[in-house]
Amino acid sequence: MRRIALLTHPGAGRGRGAHARAVVLPRLRRAGFEVLDLVGGSAEEASVLARDAVGSGVESLVACGGDGTVHLALQHVAGTATALGVVPAGTGNDLARELGIPGDPAGAADRVVGGARRTLDLARVGDRWVATVVACGFDALVADRAAAMSWPRGPARYVVATAVELRHLAPRRYTLELDGRVRTVEAVLAAVGNTSSFGGGLRITEGARTDDGLLDVVVVRSLDRRGLVRAFPSLYRGTHTGHPAYEHHRARSVTVAAAGITAYADGEPVGPLPLTVTAVPAAVEVIA
């Protein structure tokens, strides 16, 4: 019998994680898998459960939750023989979207049962593995403010945080070191992508590929509040690449420096700038 682990964050997506687990767990067992049912009450507990499951030699670790759950699981499967599965049950679900995994739990479970795999590059920031995008600009400031807010709950928190940060919008001086080449620019946003989108479908690093061994580095040079608001819808369509303030580079390694910004990766805080992000080719197998 094939052994896999299902790691669930029950509170993800305002309870969608628990609902997804109730659908996925019996479906996987009916398909003949021996499923380790891992439910983490905290990030620390979930990390221990995931580490022990991968150490026991499970065939795959299936993350059932949002991008934070996927990011946690990734830390334990990257560089191992254990594949990563994803059942999207959060708000953003950015990696699932990139991989074309269905948003409904039954459809996502069927992908796990099917077992088709592909190999992905990852990004590395210090000792952290990153699947999607490292946010280093206005987007990171919004995430930082939202994390400090107790009200409102859910996606509305990000709307409020965005409105507050827009009032304080100002360009910052960024220094980028791209494979040894140094670029200094005044910008409101900088992002380093392994995949093309973050934040629930904002296609900031449009054109990024997960198998080319390169990172896609995007800078949006100085814009005022009105300009940023007007450009925002184009980020969902990926048509912002023609904007005169848009700048795009590719590199194997990039160091991003700017004052007063905590970077976020896969939606999780990874530390203050400056940070170095490095591409790691073929670092993980995913079920997709």
Short mmCIF file of C-alpha atoms in Angstrom, two decimals:
data_model
loop_
_atom_site.label_atom_id
_atom_site.label_comp_id
_atom_site.label_asym_id
_atom_site.label_seq_id
_atom_site.Cartn_x
_atom_site.Cartn_y
_atom_site.Cartn_z
CA MET A 1 0.00 0.00 0.00
CA ARG A 2 1.36 3.45 -0.98
CA ARG A 3 1.94 5.75 2.01
CA ILE A 4 1.26 9.44 1.73
CA ALA A 5 0.70 12.21 4.26
CA LEU A 6 -2.12 14.77 4.24
CA LEU A 7 -1.13 17.94 6.11
CA THR A 8 -4.15 20.14 6.91
CA HIS A 9 -4.48 23.64 8.29
CA PRO A 10 -8.15 23.40 9.36
CA GLY A 11 -8.58 27.16 9.73
CA ALA A 12 -7.25 28.03 6.26
CA GLY A 13 -9.62 30.03 4.11
CA ARG A 14 -11.95 30.68 7.11
CA GLY A 15 -12.60 26.97 7.59
CA ARG A 16 -12.21 25.76 4.01
CA GLY A 17 -9.19 23.71 5.09
CA ALA A 18 -11.30 21.53 7.39
CA HIS A 19 -14.00 21.15 4.71
CA ALA A 20 -11.42 20.15 2.10
CA ARG A 21 -9.87 17.56 4.42
CA ALA A 22 -13.30 15.98 4.97
CA VAL A 23 -13.60 15.50 1.20
CA VAL A 24 -10.02 14.56 0.38
CA LEU A 25 -9.13 12.11 3.16
CA PRO A 26 -11.78 9.44 2.41
CA ARG A 27 -11.25 9.90 -1.33
CA LEU A 28 -7.54 9.13 -1.02
CA ARG A 29 -8.18 6.13 1.22
CA ARG A 30 -10.77 4.71 -1.17
CA ALA A 31 -8.14 4.99 -3.90
CA GLY A 32 -5.93 2.61 -1.93
CA PHE A 33 -3.49 4.97 -0.20
CA GLU A 34 -2.38 4.58 3.38
CA VAL A 35 -2.84 8.19 4.50
CA LEU A 36 -1.16 9.73 7.51
CA ASP A 37 -3.72 12.31 8.65
CA LEU A 38 -1.71 15.26 9.99
CA VAL A 39 -3.63 18.20 11.48
CA GLY A 40 -1.45 20.95 12.89
CA GLY A 41 -2.93 23.16 15.57
CA SER A 42 -0.05 25.62 15.09
CA ALA A 43 2.67 26.25 12.55
CA GLU A 44 5.22 24.72 14.91
CA GLU A 45 3.19 21.56 15.41
CA ALA A 46 2.48 21.25 11.69
CA SER A 47 6.18 21.63 10.90
CA VAL A 48 7.11 18.80 13.28
CA LEU A 49 4.41 16.55 11.82
CA ALA A 50 5.55 17.27 8.27
CA ARG A 51 9.21 16.72 9.11
CA ASP A 52 8.52 13.38 10.76
CA ALA A 53 6.30 12.19 7.90
CA VAL A 54 8.91 13.00 5.27
CA GLY A 55 11.58 11.39 7.45
CA SER A 56 9.49 8.21 7.58
CA GLY A 57 9.67 7.96 3.80
CA VAL A 58 6.15 8.86 2.65
CA GLU A 59 5.72 8.98 -1.11
CA SER A 60 4.19 12.44 -1.02
CA LEU A 61 3.20 15.19 1.40
CA VAL A 62 -0.11 16.77 0.40
CA ALA A 63 -0.66 20.29 1.76
CA CYS A 64 -4.35 21.01 2.34
CA GLY A 65 -4.75 24.70 3.07
CA GLY A 66 -3.57 28.07 1.84
CA ASP A 67 -0.23 29.34 0.60
CA GLY A 68 1.14 29.33 4.14
CA THR A 69 0.46 25.59 4.49
CA VAL A 70 2.06 24.92 1.11
CA HIS A 71 5.08 27.02 2.08
CA LEU A 72 5.46 25.07 5.32
CA ALA A 73 5.24 21.72 3.54
CA LEU A 74 7.73 22.88 0.94
CA GLN A 75 10.41 23.37 3.60
CA HIS A 76 10.37 19.63 4.29
CA VAL A 77 9.99 18.10 0.81
CA ALA A 78 12.45 20.27 -1.17
CA GLY A 79 15.57 18.36 -2.03
CA THR A 80 14.04 15.01 -0.99
CA ALA A 81 12.42 12.09 -2.80
CA THR A 82 9.02 13.05 -1.35
CA ALA A 83 6.71 14.83 -3.79
CA LEU A 84 4.56 17.84 -2.88
CA GLY A 85 0.82 17.65 -3.44
CA VAL A 86 -1.52 20.62 -3.11
CA VAL A 87 -5.20 20.85 -2.19
CA PRO A 88 -5.97 24.58 -2.37
CA ALA A 89 -8.14 25.79 0.50
CA GLY A 90 -6.88 29.30 1.23
CA THR A 91 -7.39 32.82 -0.05
CA GLY A 92 -4.59 33.18 -2.60
CA ASN A 93 -3.73 29.60 -3.69
CA ASP A 94 -0.97 30.92 -5.93
CA LEU A 95 1.07 27.74 -6.45
CA ALA A 96 -2.08 25.71 -7.13
CA ARG A 97 -3.09 28.25 -9.78
CA GLU A 98 0.37 28.07 -11.37
CA LEU A 99 0.18 24.27 -11.51
CA GLY A 100 -3.37 24.17 -12.88
CA ILE A 101 -4.70 22.27 -9.84
CA PRO A 102 -8.51 22.41 -9.54
CA GLY A 103 -9.90 24.66 -6.84
CA ASP A 104 -12.46 22.12 -5.64
CA PRO A 105 -11.21 19.53 -3.12
CA ALA A 106 -12.49 16.52 -5.05
CA GLY A 107 -10.76 17.64 -8.24
CA ALA A 108 -7.52 18.32 -6.38
CA ALA A 109 -7.72 14.90 -4.72
CA ASP A 110 -8.15 13.27 -8.11
CA ARG A 111 -4.89 14.87 -9.23
CA VAL A 112 -3.14 13.29 -6.24
CA VAL A 113 -4.68 9.92 -7.10
CA GLY A 114 -3.59 10.30 -10.72
CA GLY A 115 -0.03 10.80 -9.49
CA ALA A 116 1.39 12.64 -12.51
CA ARG A 117 4.52 14.52 -11.48
CA ARG A 118 6.63 17.38 -12.72
CA THR A 119 9.86 18.88 -11.46
CA LEU A 120 10.01 22.55 -10.44
CA ASP A 121 12.77 25.01 -9.76
CA LEU A 122 12.60 26.79 -6.42
CA ALA A 123 14.04 29.99 -5.02
CA ARG A 124 16.18 30.02 -1.91
CA VAL A 125 16.31 32.88 0.62
CA GLY A 126 18.71 32.06 3.43
CA ASP A 127 17.46 28.73 4.76
CA ARG A 128 13.96 29.16 3.30
CA TRP A 129 12.62 27.53 0.15
CA VAL A 130 10.23 29.65 -1.93
CA ALA A 131 7.85 28.38 -4.62
CA THR A 132 6.25 31.57 -5.94
CA VAL A 133 7.28 35.22 -5.44
CA VAL A 134 9.43 37.20 -3.02
CA ALA A 135 7.68 40.57 -2.51
CA CYS A 136 10.01 43.45 -1.73
CA GLY A 137 8.00 46.65 -2.28
CA PHE A 138 4.56 48.18 -1.81
CA ASP A 139 3.04 44.70 -1.76
CA ALA A 140 5.30 43.69 1.14
CA LEU A 141 4.36 46.83 3.05
CA VAL A 142 0.67 45.96 2.61
CA ALA A 143 1.28 42.40 3.84
CA ASP A 144 3.22 43.71 6.82
CA ARG A 145 0.47 46.14 7.79
CA ALA A 146 -2.26 43.51 7.31
CA ALA A 147 -0.39 41.06 9.55
CA ALA A 148 -0.38 43.66 12.35
CA MET A 149 -4.14 44.35 12.09
CA SER A 150 -6.74 42.57 14.21
CA TRP A 151 -9.68 43.92 12.20
CA PRO A 152 -11.23 43.35 9.72
CA ARG A 153 -10.84 39.61 9.16
CA GLY A 154 -10.34 37.78 5.88
CA PRO A 155 -9.58 39.41 2.50
CA ALA A 156 -11.10 42.73 3.64
CA ARG A 157 -8.06 43.21 5.86
CA TYR A 158 -5.87 43.52 2.78
CA VAL A 159 -8.21 46.04 1.21
CA VAL A 160 -7.95 48.25 4.30
CA ALA A 161 -4.18 47.74 4.54
CA THR A 162 -3.79 48.71 0.88
CA ALA A 163 -5.82 51.88 1.36
CA VAL A 164 -3.69 52.89 4.35
CA GLU A 165 -0.39 52.18 2.59
CA LEU A 166 -1.49 54.12 -0.50
CA ARG A 167 -1.73 57.23 1.68
CA HIS A 168 1.97 56.83 2.47
CA LEU A 169 3.12 55.72 -0.98
CA ALA A 170 6.56 57.04 -1.86
CA PRO A 171 9.37 55.73 -4.08
CA ARG A 172 12.33 54.09 -2.37
CA ARG A 173 15.87 53.71 -3.58
CA TYR A 174 16.54 50.08 -4.51
CA THR A 175 19.89 48.54 -5.21
CA LEU A 176 19.71 45.29 -7.18
CA GLU A 177 22.69 43.03 -7.76
CA LEU A 178 21.80 40.74 -10.64
CA ASP A 179 24.41 38.01 -11.19
CA GLY A 180 27.03 40.57 -10.21
CA ARG A 181 25.56 43.48 -12.19
CA VAL A 182 24.44 46.39 -10.00
CA ARG A 183 21.33 48.45 -10.78
CA THR A 184 20.10 51.36 -8.63
CA VAL A 185 16.58 52.67 -9.19
CA GLU A 186 13.82 54.68 -7.51
CA ALA A 187 10.78 52.39 -7.36
CA VAL A 188 7.54 51.66 -5.54
CA LEU A 189 7.62 47.92 -6.09
CA ALA A 190 10.19 45.16 -6.55
CA ALA A 191 9.52 41.44 -6.76
CA VAL A 192 11.53 38.30 -7.46
CA GLY A 193 9.52 35.50 -9.03
CA ASN A 194 9.97 31.79 -9.52
CA THR A 195 6.37 31.67 -10.78
CA SER A 196 4.32 34.35 -12.49
CA SER A 197 1.81 35.38 -9.84
CA PHE A 198 1.19 36.09 -6.19
CA GLY A 199 -1.44 37.71 -3.97
CA GLY A 200 -4.34 35.69 -5.35
CA GLY A 201 -3.58 36.11 -9.04
CA LEU A 202 -1.55 39.30 -9.45
CA ARG A 203 0.66 38.36 -12.40
CA ILE A 204 3.56 40.52 -11.29
CA THR A 205 6.34 38.41 -12.83
CA GLU A 206 4.44 37.63 -16.02
CA GLY A 207 6.35 35.19 -18.22
CA ALA A 208 8.26 33.48 -15.40
CA ARG A 209 8.93 29.79 -15.96
CA THR A 210 9.44 27.19 -13.26
CA ASP A 211 11.95 25.11 -15.23
CA ASP A 212 14.44 27.58 -16.73
CA GLY A 213 16.84 27.86 -13.79
CA LEU A 214 16.29 31.63 -13.62
CA LEU A 215 14.51 34.14 -11.41
CA ASP A 216 12.33 36.87 -12.90
CA VAL A 217 13.02 40.23 -11.27
CA VAL A 218 10.45 43.00 -11.72
CA VAL A 219 10.71 46.64 -10.73
CA VAL A 220 7.94 49.22 -11.01
CA ARG A 221 9.64 52.59 -11.05
CA SER A 222 8.23 55.72 -9.46
CA LEU A 223 4.44 56.04 -9.66
CA ASP A 224 2.10 58.26 -7.70
CA ARG A 225 -1.00 56.91 -5.99
CA ARG A 226 -3.27 57.57 -8.95
CA GLY A 227 -0.84 55.90 -11.35
CA LEU A 228 -0.52 52.80 -9.20
CA VAL A 229 -4.30 52.48 -8.74
CA ARG A 230 -4.86 52.86 -12.50
CA ALA A 231 -2.19 50.25 -13.28
CA PHE A 232 -3.49 47.74 -10.73
CA PRO A 233 -6.12 45.98 -12.90
CA SER A 234 -3.49 45.24 -15.55
CA LEU A 235 -1.57 43.16 -12.98
CA TYR A 236 -4.40 40.61 -12.99
CA ARG A 237 -4.27 40.40 -16.79
CA GLY A 238 -0.48 40.39 -17.10
CA THR A 239 -0.68 43.38 -19.44
CA HIS A 240 1.33 45.68 -17.17
CA THR A 241 4.50 44.61 -18.96
CA GLY A 242 3.98 47.42 -21.46
CA HIS A 243 3.77 50.14 -18.81
CA PRO A 244 6.61 52.68 -19.09
CA ALA A 245 7.44 52.26 -15.37
CA TYR A 246 7.86 48.49 -15.69
CA GLU A 247 11.32 46.91 -15.71
CA HIS A 248 12.09 43.18 -16.04
CA HIS A 249 15.34 41.25 -15.55
CA ARG A 250 16.31 37.57 -15.35
CA ALA A 251 19.10 36.27 -13.16
CA ARG A 252 20.29 33.19 -11.30
CA SER A 253 20.90 35.22 -8.15
CA VAL A 254 19.70 38.65 -7.06
CA THR A 255 20.33 40.72 -3.96
CA VAL A 256 17.64 43.32 -3.25
CA ALA A 257 18.37 46.21 -0.88
CA ALA A 258 16.09 49.03 0.27
CA ALA A 259 15.44 50.71 3.59
CA GLY A 260 12.47 49.95 5.81
CA ILE A 261 11.00 46.89 4.08
CA THR A 262 10.36 43.38 5.37
CA ALA A 263 10.24 40.96 2.44
CA TYR A 264 7.49 38.34 2.08
CA ALA A 265 7.86 35.02 0.26
CA ASP A 266 4.88 32.80 -0.60
CA GLY A 267 2.94 35.29 1.54
CA GLU A 268 5.11 34.64 4.61
CA PRO A 269 7.58 37.12 6.18
CA VAL A 270 11.21 36.17 5.52
CA GLY A 271 13.10 39.15 6.95
CA PRO A 272 14.20 42.72 6.29
CA LEU A 273 16.01 43.79 3.15
CA PRO A 274 18.72 43.37 1.98
CA LEU A 275 18.11 39.74 1.00
CA THR A 276 19.70 37.46 -1.55
CA VAL A 277 17.45 35.19 -3.60
CA THR A 278 18.98 32.30 -5.54
CA ALA A 279 17.43 29.99 -8.14
CA VAL A 280 17.74 26.26 -7.40
CA PRO A 281 16.94 24.21 -10.52
CA ALA A 282 14.83 21.05 -10.25
CA ALA A 283 14.57 21.33 -6.47
CA VAL A 284 11.20 19.62 -5.91
CA GLU A 285 8.76 17.20 -7.50
CA VAL A 286 5.10 18.21 -7.43
CA ILE A 287 1.96 16.24 -8.21
CA ALA A 288 0.42 18.21 -11.05
#
